[in-house]
Amino acid sequence: MSATSHGTTPYYYVPAESRHPVMAAIGLGFVIAGAGNWVNGHTWGMYLLFVGIAWWLCVLYQWFGDAIRESEQGLYSHRIDLSYRWSMSWFIFSEVMFFGAFFTALWWARAHSLPALGSLDNAILWPDFKAVWPSVEMGATASPAGIVEPFQTVGPFWLPTINTALLLTSGVTLTIAHHALQADQRSKCIRFMWMTVVLGIVFLCVQGYEYFHLYTELNLKLNSGTYGSTFYMLTGFHGLHVFIGMLMLLVITLRLQKGHFTAKKHFGFEGAAWYWHFVDVVWLGLYILVYWM
């Protein structure tokens, strides 16, 4: 259902009733139930989790496909374009708050919890504890409860620095692609978009290798005290966002190859670019606060 104001572009567009929200909720329910039971030792939970993920991805594929077809049919007016922009802006804001919570947890542990544990009041309870962040001596003899296995911390060289260069470069290639699209240079835009996607994939591969090195050689795990939990929470969730952003850019690149988007109308491209630049900025914060400080 739609109404026109001036010309053929709908002033607003109301799609027909859709099953997608309910089906997506069912898939998400399978994911939550499967993950919860798997964590609690029920093997069948793993299979339910994978079924839920597959279900959810199929629903999203169909749902996004409908939105793409509506856009390519010219059903989206300026007002709908604005609604998408505001929605993406609020989504990125929620992501900022998400990472802000974990950055705050890291700051609180270092600036408040650690000094409190190392104060004179606790010296009698934990005489061997050293209130130093980070320290390669953190472990069973240095943790207050004496339950953390010895581990080594990680510095910025070289894998994190390589990944920083990869993400910064990807931001540049994405910007070049955007300017090329605005200049109606589709071939150039597609080339630089593929560069951006490849850089994102390489980043994930480097991070995976880094995790393997930390786990096997430095014994740094998620349960390695506050240092390990905050390290993997921040870098791991950022890696998940890189993966999601890379998929978004991949879909946009494939759509560009099919002739979608124009020099004047390409918010799908812009929304993915906003998200990717957000991921770049978050990584710079991680690189400084987690690896250097």
Coordinates of C-alpha atoms in Angstrom, one line a residue:
M1 CA 0.0 0.0 0.0
S2 CA 1.4 3.4 -0.9
A3 CA 0.4 7.0 -1.6
T4 CA 2.0 9.4 -4.0
S5 CA 2.7 13.1 -3.5
H6 CA 4.5 14.5 -6.5
G7 CA 5.4 12.1 -9.3
T8 CA 5.6 8.3 -9.2
T9 CA 7.8 7.8 -6.2
P10 CA 5.6 6.7 -3.2
Y11 CA 5.3 9.3 -0.4
Y12 CA 5.2 6.3 1.9
Y13 CA 5.2 2.6 1.4
V14 CA 3.6 0.0 3.7
P15 CA 4.6 -3.6 2.8
A16 CA 2.1 -6.5 3.0
E17 CA 1.9 -8.6 6.1
S18 CA 5.1 -10.6 6.6
R19 CA 5.9 -13.9 8.4
H20 CA 9.6 -12.8 8.7
P21 CA 9.5 -11.3 12.2
V22 CA 7.8 -14.3 13.8
M23 CA 10.1 -16.8 11.9
A24 CA 13.2 -14.8 13.0
A25 CA 12.0 -14.9 16.6
I26 CA 11.5 -18.7 16.4
G27 CA 15.0 -19.1 15.1
L28 CA 16.5 -16.8 17.7
G29 CA 14.6 -18.9 20.4
F30 CA 16.3 -22.1 19.1
V31 CA 19.7 -20.3 19.3
I32 CA 19.2 -19.2 22.9
A33 CA 17.8 -22.5 24.0
G34 CA 20.4 -24.5 22.2
A35 CA 23.3 -22.4 23.5
G36 CA 22.0 -22.5 27.1
N37 CA 21.6 -26.2 27.1
W38 CA 25.0 -26.8 25.4
V39 CA 26.8 -24.7 28.0
N40 CA 25.1 -26.7 30.7
G41 CA 26.4 -30.0 29.4
H42 CA 23.5 -31.2 27.2
T43 CA 25.0 -32.3 23.9
W44 CA 21.7 -32.0 22.0
G45 CA 21.9 -28.3 22.7
M46 CA 24.7 -28.0 20.2
Y47 CA 22.6 -29.4 17.4
L48 CA 19.6 -27.1 18.3
L49 CA 22.0 -24.2 18.3
F50 CA 23.2 -24.9 14.7
V51 CA 19.6 -25.5 13.6
G52 CA 18.6 -22.2 15.0
I53 CA 21.5 -20.4 13.3
A54 CA 20.7 -22.0 10.0
W55 CA 17.0 -21.2 10.4
W56 CA 17.7 -17.5 11.4
L57 CA 20.1 -17.0 8.4
C58 CA 17.5 -18.4 6.0
V59 CA 14.9 -16.0 7.4
L60 CA 17.3 -13.0 7.1
Y61 CA 18.2 -14.0 3.6
Q62 CA 14.5 -13.9 2.6
W63 CA 13.8 -10.8 4.6
F64 CA 16.7 -8.8 3.2
G65 CA 15.8 -10.1 -0.3
D66 CA 12.3 -8.5 0.0
A67 CA 13.8 -5.2 1.2
I68 CA 16.3 -5.2 -1.7
R69 CA 13.5 -5.9 -4.3
E70 CA 11.3 -3.1 -2.8
S71 CA 14.3 -0.7 -3.0
E72 CA 15.1 -1.7 -6.6
Q73 CA 11.4 -1.3 -7.6
G74 CA 11.6 2.4 -6.5
L75 CA 9.2 2.0 -3.6
Y76 CA 11.3 3.8 -1.1
S77 CA 10.8 7.5 -0.9
H78 CA 13.0 10.2 0.8
R79 CA 11.1 9.7 4.1
I80 CA 11.8 6.0 4.1
D81 CA 15.4 6.7 3.3
L82 CA 15.5 9.0 6.3
S83 CA 14.0 6.2 8.5
Y84 CA 16.7 3.8 7.4
R85 CA 19.4 6.4 8.2
W86 CA 18.0 7.1 11.7
S87 CA 17.6 3.3 12.3
M88 CA 21.2 2.7 11.3
S89 CA 22.4 5.6 13.4
W90 CA 20.6 4.3 16.5
F91 CA 21.9 0.8 15.9
I92 CA 25.5 2.1 15.8
F93 CA 24.8 4.1 18.9
S94 CA 23.7 1.0 20.7
E95 CA 26.9 -0.7 19.6
V96 CA 28.9 2.3 21.0
M97 CA 27.2 1.7 24.4
F98 CA 27.9 -2.0 24.1
F99 CA 31.6 -1.5 23.8
G100 CA 31.5 1.4 26.2
A101 CA 30.3 -1.0 28.9
F102 CA 33.3 -3.4 28.3
F103 CA 35.8 -0.6 28.1
T104 CA 34.4 0.7 31.5
A105 CA 34.8 -2.8 33.0
L106 CA 38.4 -2.8 31.9
W107 CA 39.0 0.7 33.3
W108 CA 37.2 -0.2 36.6
A109 CA 39.3 -3.3 37.1
R110 CA 42.5 -1.4 36.5
A111 CA 41.8 1.8 38.3
H112 CA 39.7 0.6 41.2
S113 CA 39.5 -3.1 41.8
L114 CA 43.2 -3.8 41.4
P115 CA 44.4 -1.0 43.8
A116 CA 41.8 -2.1 46.3
L117 CA 43.0 -5.7 46.3
G118 CA 46.6 -4.5 46.7
S119 CA 45.9 -2.1 49.6
L120 CA 47.3 -2.4 53.0
D121 CA 44.0 -3.6 54.3
N122 CA 44.3 -6.8 52.2
A123 CA 48.0 -7.3 52.7
I124 CA 47.5 -9.8 55.5
L125 CA 45.0 -11.8 53.5
W126 CA 47.0 -11.9 50.3
P127 CA 50.6 -11.1 51.1
D128 CA 51.9 -12.4 47.7
F129 CA 49.5 -10.5 45.6
K130 CA 51.1 -7.8 43.3
A131 CA 48.7 -5.0 42.2
V132 CA 50.4 -4.5 38.8
W133 CA 48.6 -4.3 35.5
P134 CA 49.5 -6.2 33.4
S135 CA 52.1 -8.5 34.7
V136 CA 53.7 -11.7 33.3
E137 CA 53.7 -12.9 36.9
M138 CA 50.0 -12.9 37.2
G139 CA 48.9 -16.4 38.1
A140 CA 48.4 -18.8 41.0
T141 CA 51.0 -17.0 43.2
A142 CA 49.8 -13.5 42.3
S143 CA 46.0 -13.8 42.2
P144 CA 44.2 -13.2 45.5
A145 CA 42.3 -16.5 45.4
G146 CA 45.2 -18.5 44.0
I147 CA 43.1 -20.2 41.4
V148 CA 44.3 -18.7 38.2
E149 CA 46.9 -20.6 36.2
P150 CA 50.1 -18.7 35.3
F151 CA 49.9 -16.9 32.0
Q152 CA 51.7 -14.3 30.0
T153 CA 50.3 -11.1 28.7
V154 CA 50.3 -9.9 25.1
G155 CA 51.8 -6.8 23.6
P156 CA 51.2 -4.8 20.5
F157 CA 53.9 -6.4 18.3
W158 CA 53.5 -7.7 15.8
L159 CA 50.1 -9.3 15.1
P160 CA 48.0 -6.5 16.7
T161 CA 49.9 -3.9 14.8
I162 CA 49.5 -5.7 11.5
N163 CA 45.8 -5.9 12.1
T164 CA 45.7 -2.2 12.9
A165 CA 47.4 -1.5 9.5
L166 CA 44.9 -3.9 7.8
L167 CA 41.8 -2.2 9.3
L168 CA 43.1 1.3 8.6
T169 CA 43.9 0.4 5.0
S170 CA 40.4 -1.1 4.6
G171 CA 38.9 2.2 5.8
V172 CA 40.9 4.0 3.0
T173 CA 39.9 1.5 0.3
L174 CA 36.2 1.7 1.4
T175 CA 36.3 5.5 1.2
I176 CA 37.8 5.4 -2.3
A177 CA 35.1 3.0 -3.3
H178 CA 32.4 5.3 -2.0
H179 CA 33.8 8.3 -3.9
A180 CA 34.0 6.1 -7.0
L181 CA 30.3 5.2 -6.7
Q182 CA 29.4 8.9 -6.2
A183 CA 31.3 9.6 -9.4
D184 CA 29.4 6.8 -11.2
Q185 CA 32.7 4.8 -11.6
R186 CA 31.2 1.4 -10.9
S187 CA 34.1 -0.7 -12.0
K188 CA 36.5 1.2 -9.8
C189 CA 34.1 1.0 -6.9
I190 CA 33.8 -2.8 -7.2
R191 CA 37.6 -3.2 -7.3
F192 CA 38.1 -1.3 -4.1
M193 CA 35.2 -3.0 -2.4
W194 CA 36.7 -6.4 -3.1
M195 CA 40.0 -5.0 -1.6
T196 CA 38.1 -4.0 1.5
V197 CA 36.4 -7.4 1.8
V198 CA 39.7 -9.2 1.4
L199 CA 41.4 -7.0 4.0
G200 CA 38.6 -7.9 6.5
I201 CA 39.0 -11.6 5.8
V202 CA 42.8 -11.3 6.4
F203 CA 42.2 -9.4 9.6
L204 CA 40.1 -12.3 10.9
C205 CA 42.7 -14.9 9.9
V206 CA 45.4 -12.9 11.7
Q207 CA 43.3 -12.7 14.8
G208 CA 42.6 -16.4 14.7
Y209 CA 46.3 -17.1 14.5
E210 CA 46.9 -14.7 17.4
Y211 CA 44.3 -16.5 19.5
F212 CA 45.9 -19.8 18.8
H213 CA 49.3 -18.4 19.8
L214 CA 48.0 -16.9 23.0
Y215 CA 46.1 -20.1 24.0
T216 CA 48.9 -22.6 23.2
E217 CA 52.1 -20.7 24.0
L218 CA 51.1 -18.0 26.5
N219 CA 48.4 -20.0 28.3
L220 CA 46.2 -16.9 28.1
K221 CA 42.6 -18.0 28.2
L222 CA 39.2 -16.6 28.9
N223 CA 39.4 -17.7 32.6
S224 CA 42.9 -16.1 33.1
G225 CA 41.6 -13.7 35.7
T226 CA 40.2 -10.3 34.8
Y227 CA 43.0 -9.7 32.3
G228 CA 42.0 -12.7 30.2
S229 CA 38.2 -12.2 30.5
T230 CA 38.4 -8.5 29.5
F231 CA 40.9 -9.2 26.7
Y232 CA 38.9 -11.9 25.0
M233 CA 35.6 -10.1 25.6
L234 CA 36.7 -6.9 23.9
T235 CA 38.8 -8.4 21.1
G236 CA 36.5 -11.4 20.5
F237 CA 33.4 -9.3 20.2
H238 CA 35.2 -6.9 18.0
G239 CA 36.2 -9.8 15.8
L240 CA 32.6 -10.8 15.6
H241 CA 31.7 -7.3 14.5
V242 CA 34.5 -7.4 11.9
F243 CA 33.0 -10.6 10.6
I244 CA 29.5 -9.1 10.4
G245 CA 30.8 -6.0 8.8
M246 CA 32.7 -8.0 6.2
L247 CA 29.5 -9.9 5.3
M248 CA 27.7 -6.6 4.9
L249 CA 30.4 -5.3 2.6
L250 CA 30.4 -8.6 0.7
V251 CA 26.7 -8.4 0.1
I252 CA 27.0 -4.8 -1.0
T253 CA 29.8 -5.7 -3.4
L254 CA 27.7 -8.5 -5.0
R255 CA 24.8 -6.1 -5.4
L256 CA 27.1 -3.6 -7.1
Q257 CA 28.1 -6.2 -9.6
K258 CA 24.4 -6.8 -10.3
G259 CA 23.9 -3.1 -11.1
H260 CA 22.3 -2.1 -7.8
F261 CA 22.7 1.4 -6.4
T262 CA 23.2 4.7 -8.2
A263 CA 25.5 7.6 -7.7
K264 CA 22.6 9.5 -6.0
K265 CA 20.8 6.7 -4.2
H266 CA 22.9 4.1 -2.3
F267 CA 22.1 4.1 1.4
G268 CA 22.7 0.3 1.6
F269 CA 26.3 1.1 0.7
E270 CA 26.5 4.0 3.1
G271 CA 25.0 2.1 6.0
A272 CA 27.6 -0.7 5.6
A273 CA 30.3 1.9 5.3
W274 CA 29.2 3.6 8.5
Y275 CA 29.3 0.3 10.3
W276 CA 32.8 -0.6 9.0
H277 CA 34.2 2.8 10.0
F278 CA 32.7 2.3 13.5
V279 CA 34.5 -1.0 13.7
D280 CA 37.8 0.7 12.7
V281 CA 37.4 3.3 15.4
V282 CA 36.6 0.7 18.1
W283 CA 39.8 -1.2 17.1
L284 CA 41.9 1.8 17.6
G285 CA 40.6 2.1 21.1
L286 CA 41.3 -1.6 21.7
Y287 CA 44.8 -1.3 20.2
I288 CA 45.7 1.5 22.6
L289 CA 44.0 0.5 25.8
V290 CA 44.3 -3.3 25.6
Y291 CA 47.6 -3.9 23.8
W292 CA 49.7 -0.8 24.7
M293 CA 48.4 0.1 28.2

